[in-house]
Coordinates of C-alpha atoms in Angstrom, one line a residue:
Chain U
M127 CA -19.1 81.5 -99.4
E128 CA -17.1 78.3 -98.7
L129 CA -15.5 79.7 -95.5
K130 CA -16.7 77.2 -93.0
R131 CA -14.6 77.0 -89.9
K132 CA -14.1 73.7 -88.1
P133 CA -15.2 73.5 -84.5
A134 CA -12.4 74.5 -82.2
D135 CA -12.9 71.7 -79.7
D136 CA -11.2 69.2 -82.0
T137 CA -9.1 67.2 -79.5
R138 CA -7.4 65.0 -82.1
I139 CA -3.8 65.7 -82.6
K140 CA -3.1 67.4 -85.9
V141 CA 0.3 66.0 -86.6
G142 CA -0.3 63.4 -89.4
K143 CA -4.0 64.3 -89.6
K144 CA -4.1 64.6 -93.4
S145 CA -2.2 61.4 -94.2
G146 CA -3.4 59.4 -91.2
S147 CA -5.0 56.6 -93.2
V148 CA -2.1 56.3 -95.7
M149 CA 0.3 56.0 -92.7
T150 CA -1.8 53.3 -91.1
L151 CA -2.2 51.2 -94.3
P152 CA 1.0 49.0 -93.9
L153 CA -0.1 48.2 -90.3
I154 CA -3.6 47.3 -91.4
I155 CA -2.4 45.0 -94.2
W156 CA 0.0 43.3 -91.8
L157 CA -2.7 42.8 -89.2
V158 CA -5.1 41.3 -91.6
C159 CA -2.6 38.8 -93.1
F160 CA -0.7 37.8 -89.9
V161 CA -3.2 38.4 -87.0
L162 CA -6.8 38.1 -88.2
V163 CA -6.5 35.4 -90.8
P164 CA -4.4 33.1 -88.5
L165 CA -6.9 33.6 -85.7
L166 CA -9.8 32.7 -87.9
L167 CA -7.9 29.5 -88.7
I168 CA -7.7 28.7 -85.0
G169 CA -11.4 29.4 -84.8
W170 CA -12.1 27.0 -87.6
Y171 CA -9.9 24.3 -86.2
G172 CA -11.4 24.9 -82.7
I173 CA -15.0 24.3 -83.8
T174 CA -14.3 21.3 -86.0
V175 CA -13.2 17.7 -85.5
E176 CA -11.2 15.6 -87.9
N177 CA -13.1 12.6 -89.3
P178 CA -11.2 9.3 -89.7
D179 CA -11.1 9.9 -93.5
G180 CA -9.2 13.2 -92.9
S181 CA -12.1 15.5 -93.7
M182 CA -13.3 18.1 -91.1
S183 CA -16.8 18.5 -89.8
V184 CA -18.3 21.2 -87.5
S185 CA -18.7 20.0 -83.9
F186 CA -18.6 21.3 -80.4
E187 CA -17.4 18.0 -79.0
N188 CA -14.0 19.4 -78.0
F189 CA -15.6 22.1 -75.8
K190 CA -17.4 19.3 -73.9
R191 CA -14.1 17.4 -73.6
F192 CA -12.5 20.5 -72.0
A193 CA -15.1 20.5 -69.1
D194 CA -13.0 18.1 -67.2
P195 CA -10.9 18.7 -64.1
I196 CA -7.8 17.5 -66.0
Y197 CA -8.1 20.6 -68.1
L198 CA -10.1 22.9 -65.8
N199 CA -7.6 22.7 -62.9
P200 CA -4.6 24.0 -65.0
L201 CA -6.8 26.8 -66.3
L202 CA -7.8 27.9 -62.7
R203 CA -4.2 27.5 -61.5
S204 CA -2.9 29.7 -64.4
A205 CA -5.5 32.4 -63.5
K206 CA -4.4 32.2 -59.8
I207 CA -0.7 32.4 -60.5
A208 CA -1.1 35.2 -63.0
T209 CA -3.2 37.2 -60.6
I210 CA -0.7 36.8 -57.7
T211 CA 2.1 37.7 -60.1
T212 CA 0.4 40.9 -61.3
V213 CA -0.5 42.1 -57.8
V214 CA 3.0 41.4 -56.4
C215 CA 4.6 43.1 -59.4
I216 CA 2.6 46.2 -58.8
A217 CA 3.4 46.1 -55.1
L218 CA 7.2 45.6 -55.7
G219 CA 7.4 47.7 -58.9
Y220 CA 5.4 50.8 -58.1
P221 CA 7.8 52.0 -55.3
V222 CA 10.8 51.4 -57.6
A223 CA 9.2 53.5 -60.4
Y224 CA 8.2 56.1 -57.9
I225 CA 11.6 56.4 -56.2
L226 CA 13.4 56.6 -59.5
A227 CA 11.0 59.2 -61.0
R228 CA 11.2 61.4 -57.9
S229 CA 14.9 61.2 -57.3
T230 CA 17.2 64.1 -58.4
A231 CA 20.2 61.8 -58.3
K232 CA 22.1 61.1 -61.5
W233 CA 22.5 57.4 -60.8
T234 CA 18.8 56.7 -61.4
N235 CA 19.6 56.0 -65.1
I236 CA 22.1 53.3 -64.0
V237 CA 19.6 51.7 -61.6
M238 CA 17.0 51.6 -64.4
M239 CA 19.6 50.1 -66.7
L240 CA 20.3 47.4 -64.1
I241 CA 16.6 46.6 -63.9
L242 CA 16.3 46.2 -67.6
M243 CA 19.6 44.4 -68.2
P244 CA 18.4 40.9 -67.3
M245 CA 16.2 41.0 -70.4
W246 CA 19.4 40.6 -72.4
I247 CA 19.8 37.1 -71.1
N248 CA 17.4 34.6 -72.4
F249 CA 14.6 33.9 -69.9
M250 CA 15.2 30.2 -70.1
L251 CA 18.8 30.6 -68.9
R252 CA 17.6 32.8 -66.0
I253 CA 15.0 30.3 -65.0
Y254 CA 17.6 27.6 -65.3
S255 CA 19.8 29.6 -63.0
W256 CA 17.0 29.8 -60.5
A257 CA 16.7 26.1 -60.7
S258 CA 20.4 25.6 -60.0
L259 CA 20.0 27.8 -57.0
L260 CA 16.9 26.1 -55.6
E261 CA 17.2 22.4 -56.7
G262 CA 17.5 19.5 -54.2
N263 CA 21.3 19.5 -54.9
G264 CA 21.4 23.2 -55.7
I265 CA 23.5 26.0 -54.4
I266 CA 21.2 27.0 -51.5
N267 CA 20.9 23.4 -50.3
S268 CA 24.7 22.9 -50.6
L269 CA 25.1 26.0 -48.4
L270 CA 22.5 24.8 -45.9
V271 CA 24.1 21.3 -45.6
S272 CA 27.6 22.8 -45.1
L273 CA 26.2 25.0 -42.4
G274 CA 24.7 21.9 -40.7
F275 CA 21.0 22.4 -41.6
E276 CA 18.7 20.0 -43.4
K277 CA 18.0 20.1 -47.1
Q278 CA 14.9 22.0 -48.1
Q279 CA 12.5 21.2 -50.9
F280 CA 11.9 24.4 -52.9
M281 CA 11.3 23.1 -56.4
Y282 CA 8.1 21.7 -58.0
T283 CA 5.6 23.9 -56.1
E284 CA 3.2 26.6 -57.1
G285 CA 5.3 29.0 -55.0
V286 CA 8.4 28.6 -57.0
V287 CA 6.5 29.0 -60.3
V288 CA 5.2 32.3 -59.0
L289 CA 8.7 33.3 -58.0
G290 CA 9.7 32.5 -61.6
T291 CA 6.9 34.6 -63.2
I292 CA 7.4 37.5 -60.8
Y293 CA 11.1 37.5 -61.5
N294 CA 10.6 37.3 -65.2
F295 CA 7.9 40.0 -65.6
L296 CA 8.7 42.6 -62.9
P297 CA 10.7 44.9 -65.3
F298 CA 7.7 45.1 -67.5
M299 CA 5.7 46.6 -64.6
I300 CA 8.4 49.1 -63.6
M301 CA 9.2 50.5 -67.0
P302 CA 5.7 51.9 -68.0
I303 CA 5.0 53.3 -64.6
Q304 CA 8.3 55.2 -64.5
N305 CA 7.8 56.5 -68.0
V306 CA 4.4 58.0 -67.0
L307 CA 5.6 59.4 -63.6
L308 CA 8.6 61.2 -65.2
K309 CA 6.1 63.3 -67.2
L310 CA 4.2 64.4 -64.1
D311 CA 4.2 68.2 -63.9
N312 CA 5.7 69.4 -60.6
S313 CA 3.6 72.6 -60.6
L314 CA 0.5 70.4 -60.0
L315 CA 2.0 69.0 -56.8
E316 CA 3.2 72.5 -55.8
A317 CA -0.2 74.0 -56.4
A318 CA -1.8 71.3 -54.3
A319 CA 0.7 71.9 -51.5
D320 CA 0.1 75.6 -51.6
L321 CA -3.6 74.9 -51.3
G322 CA -2.9 72.9 -48.1
A323 CA -2.9 69.3 -49.4
S324 CA -0.9 66.9 -47.3
P325 CA 1.8 64.7 -48.9
V326 CA -0.4 61.7 -48.5
R327 CA -3.4 63.5 -50.1
R328 CA -1.2 64.8 -52.9
F329 CA -0.1 61.2 -53.6
F330 CA -3.6 59.8 -53.7
K331 CA -5.2 62.7 -55.5
I332 CA -2.5 63.5 -58.1
T333 CA 0.4 61.1 -58.4
L334 CA -1.5 57.8 -58.2
P335 CA -4.3 58.8 -60.6
Y336 CA -1.7 60.2 -63.0
S337 CA 0.2 56.9 -63.0
V338 CA -2.9 54.8 -63.8
P339 CA -2.2 54.5 -67.5
G340 CA 1.3 53.3 -66.7
I341 CA 0.0 50.7 -64.2
I342 CA -2.5 49.5 -66.8
S343 CA 0.2 49.1 -69.5
G344 CA 2.2 47.2 -66.8
V345 CA -0.7 44.9 -65.9
A346 CA -1.3 44.1 -69.6
M347 CA 2.4 43.3 -70.0
V348 CA 2.6 41.1 -66.9
F349 CA -0.8 39.3 -66.6
V350 CA -1.1 37.9 -70.1
P351 CA 2.3 36.3 -70.5
S352 CA 2.2 34.9 -67.0
V353 CA -1.3 33.4 -67.5
T354 CA -0.1 31.5 -70.6
T355 CA 3.5 30.6 -69.8
F356 CA 4.5 27.0 -70.2
V357 CA 8.3 27.0 -70.1
I358 CA 8.6 28.4 -66.5
S359 CA 6.1 25.9 -65.2
Q360 CA 7.8 23.1 -67.1
R361 CA 11.3 23.9 -65.6
L362 CA 10.4 25.0 -62.1
G363 CA 7.2 23.1 -61.6
G364 CA 8.2 19.8 -63.2
N365 CA 5.0 18.0 -64.1
K366 CA 3.5 18.9 -60.7
V367 CA 2.2 22.3 -61.6
P368 CA 0.7 22.0 -65.1
L369 CA -0.6 25.3 -66.5
I370 CA -3.0 25.9 -69.3
G371 CA 0.0 26.7 -71.6
N372 CA 1.4 23.2 -71.0
I373 CA -2.0 21.7 -72.1
I374 CA -2.0 23.6 -75.4
E375 CA 1.7 22.9 -76.0
S376 CA 1.2 19.2 -75.5
Q377 CA -1.8 19.1 -77.9
F378 CA 0.3 20.6 -80.7
G379 CA 3.4 18.6 -79.8
M380 CA 3.2 15.1 -78.3
A381 CA -0.6 14.6 -78.4
G382 CA -0.9 15.9 -82.0
D383 CA -4.6 16.9 -81.7
W384 CA -4.6 20.3 -83.5
N385 CA -8.4 20.5 -83.2
F386 CA -8.6 20.1 -79.5
G387 CA -5.5 22.3 -79.1
S388 CA -7.3 25.0 -81.1
T389 CA -10.4 24.6 -78.9
V390 CA -8.3 25.2 -75.7
S391 CA -6.6 28.1 -77.4
L392 CA -10.0 29.6 -78.2
I393 CA -11.0 29.4 -74.6
V394 CA -7.8 31.0 -73.4
M395 CA -8.1 33.7 -76.1
A396 CA -11.6 34.5 -75.0
I397 CA -10.5 35.0 -71.4
V398 CA -7.5 37.0 -72.4
L399 CA -9.5 39.3 -74.8
A400 CA -12.2 39.8 -72.1
F401 CA -9.4 40.9 -69.8
M402 CA -8.0 43.2 -72.4
F403 CA -11.4 44.7 -73.0
A404 CA -11.9 45.3 -69.3
I405 CA -8.6 47.1 -68.7
N406 CA -9.2 49.1 -71.9
K407 CA -12.4 50.4 -70.3
T408 CA -10.6 51.2 -67.1
D409 CA -8.0 53.1 -69.0
R410 CA -10.6 55.4 -70.6
A411 CA -12.6 55.9 -67.4
E412 CA -9.5 56.7 -65.4
V413 CA -8.1 59.1 -68.0
N414 CA -11.4 61.0 -68.2
G415 CA -11.7 60.9 -64.4
R416 CA -8.3 62.4 -64.1
G417 CA -9.3 65.3 -66.3
L418 CA -12.2 66.0 -64.0
T419 CA -10.4 65.8 -60.7
L420 CA -7.7 68.1 -61.7
Chain J
M103 CA 8.9 64.7 -60.8
R104 CA 12.7 64.6 -60.1
T105 CA 12.4 66.8 -57.0
H106 CA 13.5 64.7 -54.1
R107 CA 16.8 63.5 -52.7
T108 CA 16.6 59.8 -52.2
K109 CA 16.5 58.5 -48.6
W110 CA 18.6 55.7 -47.4
Y111 CA 15.7 53.2 -47.1
S112 CA 14.7 54.0 -50.7
K113 CA 18.2 53.2 -51.8
L114 CA 18.2 50.0 -49.8
Y115 CA 14.9 49.0 -51.5
L116 CA 16.3 49.7 -55.0
G117 CA 19.4 47.7 -54.1
L118 CA 17.3 44.7 -53.0
I119 CA 15.2 44.8 -56.2
V120 CA 18.3 45.1 -58.4
A121 CA 20.0 42.2 -56.4
F122 CA 16.9 40.1 -56.9
L123 CA 16.9 40.7 -60.7
Q124 CA 20.7 40.2 -61.1
L125 CA 21.0 37.2 -58.8
P126 CA 20.4 34.4 -61.4
I127 CA 22.7 36.2 -63.8
I128 CA 25.5 36.3 -61.3
I129 CA 25.0 32.5 -60.7
M130 CA 25.2 32.0 -64.4
M131 CA 28.4 33.9 -64.6
I132 CA 29.9 31.9 -61.8
N133 CA 28.9 28.7 -63.5
S134 CA 30.6 29.8 -66.7
F135 CA 34.0 29.7 -64.8
N136 CA 33.2 26.5 -62.8
S137 CA 35.1 23.5 -64.0
S138 CA 32.3 21.3 -62.9
R139 CA 29.6 20.9 -65.6
A140 CA 27.1 21.7 -62.8
M141 CA 24.4 19.4 -64.2
G142 CA 23.7 17.1 -61.4
A143 CA 24.7 18.2 -57.9
W144 CA 26.1 21.8 -57.9
T145 CA 29.7 21.9 -56.7
W146 CA 32.5 24.4 -57.2
E147 CA 35.5 22.5 -58.7
G148 CA 37.8 25.4 -59.4
F149 CA 38.2 28.2 -61.8
T150 CA 38.5 27.5 -65.5
L151 CA 38.4 29.3 -68.9
D152 CA 37.7 26.0 -70.7
W153 CA 34.1 26.8 -71.6
Y154 CA 35.2 30.1 -73.2
R155 CA 37.8 28.2 -75.3
E156 CA 35.3 25.5 -76.3
L157 CA 32.7 28.2 -77.2
I158 CA 34.9 29.5 -80.1
S159 CA 34.8 26.1 -81.8
N160 CA 31.2 25.4 -81.1
D161 CA 29.6 26.1 -84.5
K162 CA 26.1 25.1 -83.4
I163 CA 25.9 27.9 -80.7
L164 CA 27.7 30.5 -82.8
S165 CA 25.5 30.0 -85.9
S166 CA 22.3 30.2 -83.8
L167 CA 23.6 33.4 -82.2
G168 CA 24.1 34.8 -85.7
T169 CA 20.6 33.9 -86.7
T170 CA 19.2 35.4 -83.4
L171 CA 21.0 38.8 -83.9
L172 CA 20.1 39.1 -87.6
L173 CA 16.5 38.2 -86.9
A174 CA 16.3 40.6 -83.9
L175 CA 17.8 43.5 -85.9
A176 CA 15.5 43.0 -88.9
A177 CA 12.4 42.5 -86.8
A178 CA 13.1 45.6 -84.6
V179 CA 13.9 47.9 -87.6
I180 CA 10.8 46.8 -89.6
S181 CA 8.4 46.8 -86.6
T182 CA 9.7 50.2 -85.4
I183 CA 9.1 51.7 -88.9
I184 CA 5.6 50.2 -89.3
G185 CA 4.6 50.9 -85.7
T186 CA 5.8 54.5 -85.4
I187 CA 4.4 55.6 -88.7
A188 CA 1.1 53.9 -87.9
A189 CA 1.0 55.4 -84.4
I190 CA 1.4 58.9 -85.8
G191 CA -1.3 58.2 -88.4
L192 CA -3.6 56.7 -85.8
S193 CA -3.4 59.7 -83.6
G194 CA -4.7 61.9 -86.4
M195 CA -7.7 59.6 -87.2
K196 CA -11.2 59.5 -85.8
K197 CA -11.1 57.9 -82.4
R198 CA -13.6 55.2 -83.2
I199 CA -11.6 53.9 -86.2
S200 CA -8.2 54.3 -84.6
G201 CA -9.6 52.5 -81.5
I202 CA -10.6 49.5 -83.5
I203 CA -7.2 49.4 -85.3
L204 CA -5.3 49.8 -82.0
N205 CA -7.2 47.0 -80.4
V206 CA -6.5 44.7 -83.3
S207 CA -2.8 45.7 -83.3
Y208 CA -2.5 44.9 -79.6
I209 CA -3.9 41.4 -80.1
P210 CA -0.4 39.8 -80.6
M211 CA 0.8 41.3 -77.3
L212 CA -2.3 40.8 -75.3
N213 CA -3.2 37.4 -76.6
A214 CA -1.3 34.4 -75.4
E215 CA 2.0 34.1 -77.3
I216 CA 1.5 30.4 -77.6
V217 CA -1.9 31.0 -79.4
M218 CA -0.2 33.5 -81.8
G219 CA 2.5 31.0 -82.5
I220 CA 0.1 28.2 -83.2
S221 CA -2.1 30.4 -85.4
L222 CA 0.9 31.4 -87.6
M223 CA 2.0 27.8 -87.8
L224 CA -1.5 26.9 -89.0
L225 CA -1.4 29.7 -91.6
F226 CA 2.0 28.7 -92.9
A227 CA 1.0 25.0 -93.0
I228 CA -2.2 25.8 -95.0
I229 CA -0.6 28.2 -97.5
G230 CA 2.3 25.8 -97.9
I231 CA 5.1 28.1 -97.0
D232 CA 8.2 26.2 -95.8
R233 CA 9.0 27.3 -92.3
G234 CA 12.4 28.9 -92.0
F235 CA 14.0 32.4 -91.5
L236 CA 11.2 34.3 -93.4
T237 CA 8.4 32.8 -91.3
L238 CA 10.4 33.5 -88.2
L239 CA 10.8 37.1 -89.2
I240 CA 7.1 37.5 -90.0
G241 CA 6.3 36.0 -86.6
H242 CA 8.7 38.3 -84.8
I243 CA 7.6 41.5 -86.6
T244 CA 4.0 40.6 -85.7
F245 CA 4.6 40.4 -82.0
C246 CA 7.0 43.4 -81.9
I247 CA 4.7 45.9 -83.6
P248 CA 2.3 46.4 -80.6
Y249 CA 5.2 47.0 -78.2
V250 CA 6.5 49.8 -80.5
I251 CA 3.0 51.3 -80.7
L252 CA 2.5 51.0 -77.0
S253 CA 5.7 52.9 -76.2
V254 CA 5.3 55.5 -78.9
M255 CA 1.6 56.2 -78.4
P256 CA 1.8 57.7 -74.9
K257 CA 4.5 60.1 -76.1
I258 CA 2.3 61.2 -78.9
R259 CA -0.7 61.7 -76.5
Q260 CA 1.5 63.7 -74.1
F261 CA 2.8 65.8 -76.9
D262 CA 1.8 69.4 -76.3
H263 CA 0.0 70.3 -79.5
S264 CA 0.4 74.1 -79.0
K265 CA 4.2 73.6 -79.6
Y266 CA 3.5 72.3 -83.1
E267 CA 1.1 75.1 -83.8
A268 CA 3.5 77.7 -82.4
A269 CA 6.1 76.3 -84.9
L270 CA 3.6 76.7 -87.7
D271 CA 2.7 80.2 -86.6
L272 CA 6.4 81.1 -86.6
G273 CA 6.7 80.1 -90.2
A274 CA 7.8 76.5 -90.1
T275 CA 6.4 74.2 -92.8
P276 CA 4.4 71.2 -91.4
K277 CA 7.3 68.9 -92.4
M278 CA 9.8 71.1 -90.6
A279 CA 7.6 71.3 -87.5
I280 CA 7.3 67.5 -87.5
V281 CA 11.0 66.9 -87.9
R282 CA 12.2 69.6 -85.5
I283 CA 9.5 69.6 -82.8
F284 CA 7.3 66.5 -83.0
I285 CA 9.9 63.8 -83.7
P286 CA 12.4 64.9 -81.0
D287 CA 9.6 65.0 -78.5
I288 CA 8.4 61.4 -79.2
L289 CA 12.0 60.1 -79.9
P290 CA 12.4 58.6 -76.4
G291 CA 9.3 56.5 -77.1
I292 CA 10.6 55.4 -80.5
I293 CA 14.0 54.4 -79.1
S294 CA 12.5 52.5 -76.2
G295 CA 10.1 50.8 -78.6
F296 CA 13.0 49.8 -80.8
L297 CA 15.1 48.5 -77.9
M298 CA 12.1 46.7 -76.5
A299 CA 11.4 45.0 -79.9
F300 CA 15.1 44.1 -80.2
T301 CA 15.3 42.5 -76.7
L302 CA 11.9 40.8 -77.0
S303 CA 12.9 39.3 -80.4
M304 CA 16.2 38.1 -79.0
D305 CA 14.5 36.7 -75.9
D306 CA 11.6 35.1 -77.8
F307 CA 11.2 31.4 -77.6
I308 CA 7.5 30.6 -78.0
I309 CA 6.7 32.3 -81.3
S310 CA 10.0 31.1 -82.7
F311 CA 9.3 27.5 -81.6
F312 CA 6.1 27.4 -83.7
T313 CA 7.3 29.4 -86.7
T314 CA 10.7 28.0 -87.4
G315 CA 11.7 24.9 -89.3
N316 CA 14.2 23.5 -91.8
G317 CA 17.0 23.5 -89.2
V318 CA 16.9 27.3 -88.7
K319 CA 17.6 27.7 -85.0
T320 CA 17.7 30.8 -82.9
L321 CA 19.7 30.7 -79.6
P322 CA 16.6 30.3 -77.4
I323 CA 15.5 27.3 -79.5
E324 CA 19.0 25.8 -79.2
I325 CA 18.9 26.4 -75.4
Y326 CA 15.4 24.8 -75.2
T327 CA 16.7 21.7 -77.1
M328 CA 19.6 21.5 -74.6
M329 CA 17.4 22.0 -71.6
T330 CA 15.0 19.2 -72.6
K331 CA 17.8 16.8 -73.5
R332 CA 21.0 16.9 -71.5
G333 CA 20.9 20.2 -69.7
I334 CA 22.4 23.5 -70.7
S335 CA 26.0 23.3 -71.7
P336 CA 28.5 25.6 -69.9
E337 CA 29.5 27.1 -73.2
V338 CA 26.1 28.8 -73.3
N339 CA 26.8 30.3 -69.9
A340 CA 30.1 31.5 -71.2
L341 CA 28.5 33.1 -74.3
S342 CA 25.8 34.7 -72.2
T343 CA 28.4 36.1 -69.8
I344 CA 30.2 37.7 -72.7
V345 CA 27.0 39.1 -74.2
Y346 CA 25.9 40.5 -70.9
I347 CA 29.3 42.2 -70.2
I348 CA 29.3 43.8 -73.7
V349 CA 25.7 45.0 -73.4
F350 CA 26.5 46.3 -69.9
I351 CA 29.5 48.4 -71.1
I352 CA 27.5 49.8 -74.0
M353 CA 24.5 50.7 -71.8
L354 CA 26.8 52.2 -69.2
G355 CA 28.4 54.3 -72.0
I356 CA 24.9 55.5 -73.2
N357 CA 23.9 56.4 -69.6
V358 CA 27.2 58.0 -68.4
L359 CA 28.6 59.7 -71.5
P360 CA 25.8 62.3 -72.0
S361 CA 26.4 63.8 -68.6
I362 CA 30.1 64.0 -69.2
R363 CA 29.5 65.7 -72.5
Q364 CA 27.1 68.1 -70.9
R365 CA 29.8 69.1 -68.5
A366 CA 32.2 69.6 -71.3
D367 CA 29.7 71.7 -73.2
I368 CA 29.1 74.0 -70.2
K369 CA 32.9 74.5 -69.9
K370 CA 33.1 75.4 -73.6
K371 CA 30.3 77.9 -73.2
L372 CA 31.9 79.5 -70.2
K373 CA 35.2 79.8 -72.1
S374 CA 33.6 81.4 -75.2
E375 CA 31.7 83.8 -73.0
R376 CA 34.9 84.8 -71.2
K377 CA 36.5 85.5 -74.6
Q378 CA 33.6 87.7 -75.7
V379 CA 33.8 89.7 -72.5
S380 CA 37.6 90.2 -72.9

C-alpha cells in the first residue's frame, strides 16, 4: 500500500507549496546576477592592489592602510550616530505606532498618511530645508536676531547630523511596528485582564513581545541606512563630521582608488552583515519565546 | 487592537511628531513662493509665482522628472511581481532553504546602499554595459525587491491557514482559494510593498548615482548636481510643492473615500431591507 500520511505537525504554509521552487526561480536568478556576482567583484577589488602596469595582484596592504585614525574615526562616528538614531527612533516611534494601533478614531489613517507623506519629497530637499532653517543666516537665526537674541551655531555638528538621520528614518520605524500591532488579537488582552493582569503587565507580557518582529524590521530599516549615509553628513555636517560613507564615496569619486574603496566597503559590509545576522537570531528567538509565553 | 479612545496627550504627541516630519516641507513650500532666491541669507522678499512660471519652461527639471516617474513605476511593478511571487513560493519551501534565499534577498536592503551601488557599477564596467536607463532600472529593482518581500512576508506568516483549508473543504479549487481567500488577506502587504518600492525608487539617490550615465538623470541626481554647485533652484521647490499637493489629495482620497462609500452602502442595504419588509 502506498497510503503513507504525512506528519500532521507540518508548520509550513501550504499555499504555493507545490510550485514553491518555480515561483522562487526568478528571484534566485536576479539575486545571483545582480547581488552575489557584484559583491564578489567588490571582494576581488578589496583584496587586490593595482600594479603600475595596470595588472592586479592579491595583497592585504589596503587593510593595513585602513588601520589609521583618519579612517577609523569616521567608522566609529558612523556607528555612534546610527546607534543613537536607532534608539531615538524606537523611543519616538513606538508610542506613535501604539497610539495609532489602539485608537478607535477614524482619523488615524490620516495621521499615518501625514507621517509617510514626507517620503514623497526627495530626502536631499528635506535635508536642504533643514539647513535653510538652521544655517548661520537661516530662518531660526533670522528670528532670533529680530527678537534681539544672539545668533546660534547649529550647523556642522554631530548633533545636527543625528537630527537629520532621525528625521529621515523615523517613518521607517513607525510603519512596521504599527503593521504588527494592528494584528494583535484583542481577546488575548481581554483574557489576560480577566485573569487579573494589570495594564502594565499586559503591555510587557503581551503587547511588547508581540511587537518585537515589527521593532526588528524597523531597526533593520533605520540602522543600516544611517550607518552608511553620506549625503546627510555632507550637507548638515560640512566637512567637520565625516562618516564612513564619505570615505567610500571619495575613494570612488575624487580619489579614484577603487581598490581601497572596495576594501573599506568590505569592512563596512562585514559590520552590517554581522548586525543583520545578530538581529535575525533575535527575531527567531523572540518569535519562539512568544509562542511559549502565551 | 483598535479598542481605545485617544486621550488628549496622545493627540498632542501625534501632532508634535507630524509637525516635526512636515516642518521642512512647509519651509520648502514657503520658499517656493518667496521672491528671494534664498541661497545666501534667508529673507522673505514678498510673494511670487515666478518660480512656477519658470518651471514650465525648465526642460532639464521636467525631463528628469519624467525619467524619475517612469523608472519608479517600472521598478515598482517588476519588483512587486518578482517579490510577491517569490515570497509565496518561499513560504512553501523548507525553512532551511528559504532562510538562505531570504537572507540573500535582504542583502541589498541590509547592506550599505553605497556598497550595492559601487558593486553594480563594477559589474557594469567589467561586462561593458553602457550605463543609462537600463542599468538604473536593474539597480532600482535590485534594492526594491527586499522591501516588497519584507512587507508581504509578515502577512503570509500571519495568514490563518485553516481559512485556506476550510475553502478547500467547502469545494474550492486551490486556485480559487488562493485568489479569493489568500490574496485578499495578504493584499495590504502587496500594496504597501508596491508603494514602498515606488517611493523608495523615486527618492533614491545613492544607487542611481553609481548606476546611471550617458546623461540620463533622475530628479534626485539633478538636485544633487545643483546642491553641490550653486544651490537648489527655487523651481525645484515649486515642482516639489506641486507634487506634494497632488500626492496629498490622492492619499486623502484613498483614506477618506472608503468610509464615505461604506456609509452609502449601509444606507442602500437599509433601503433594500425596508423594501423587502414592505
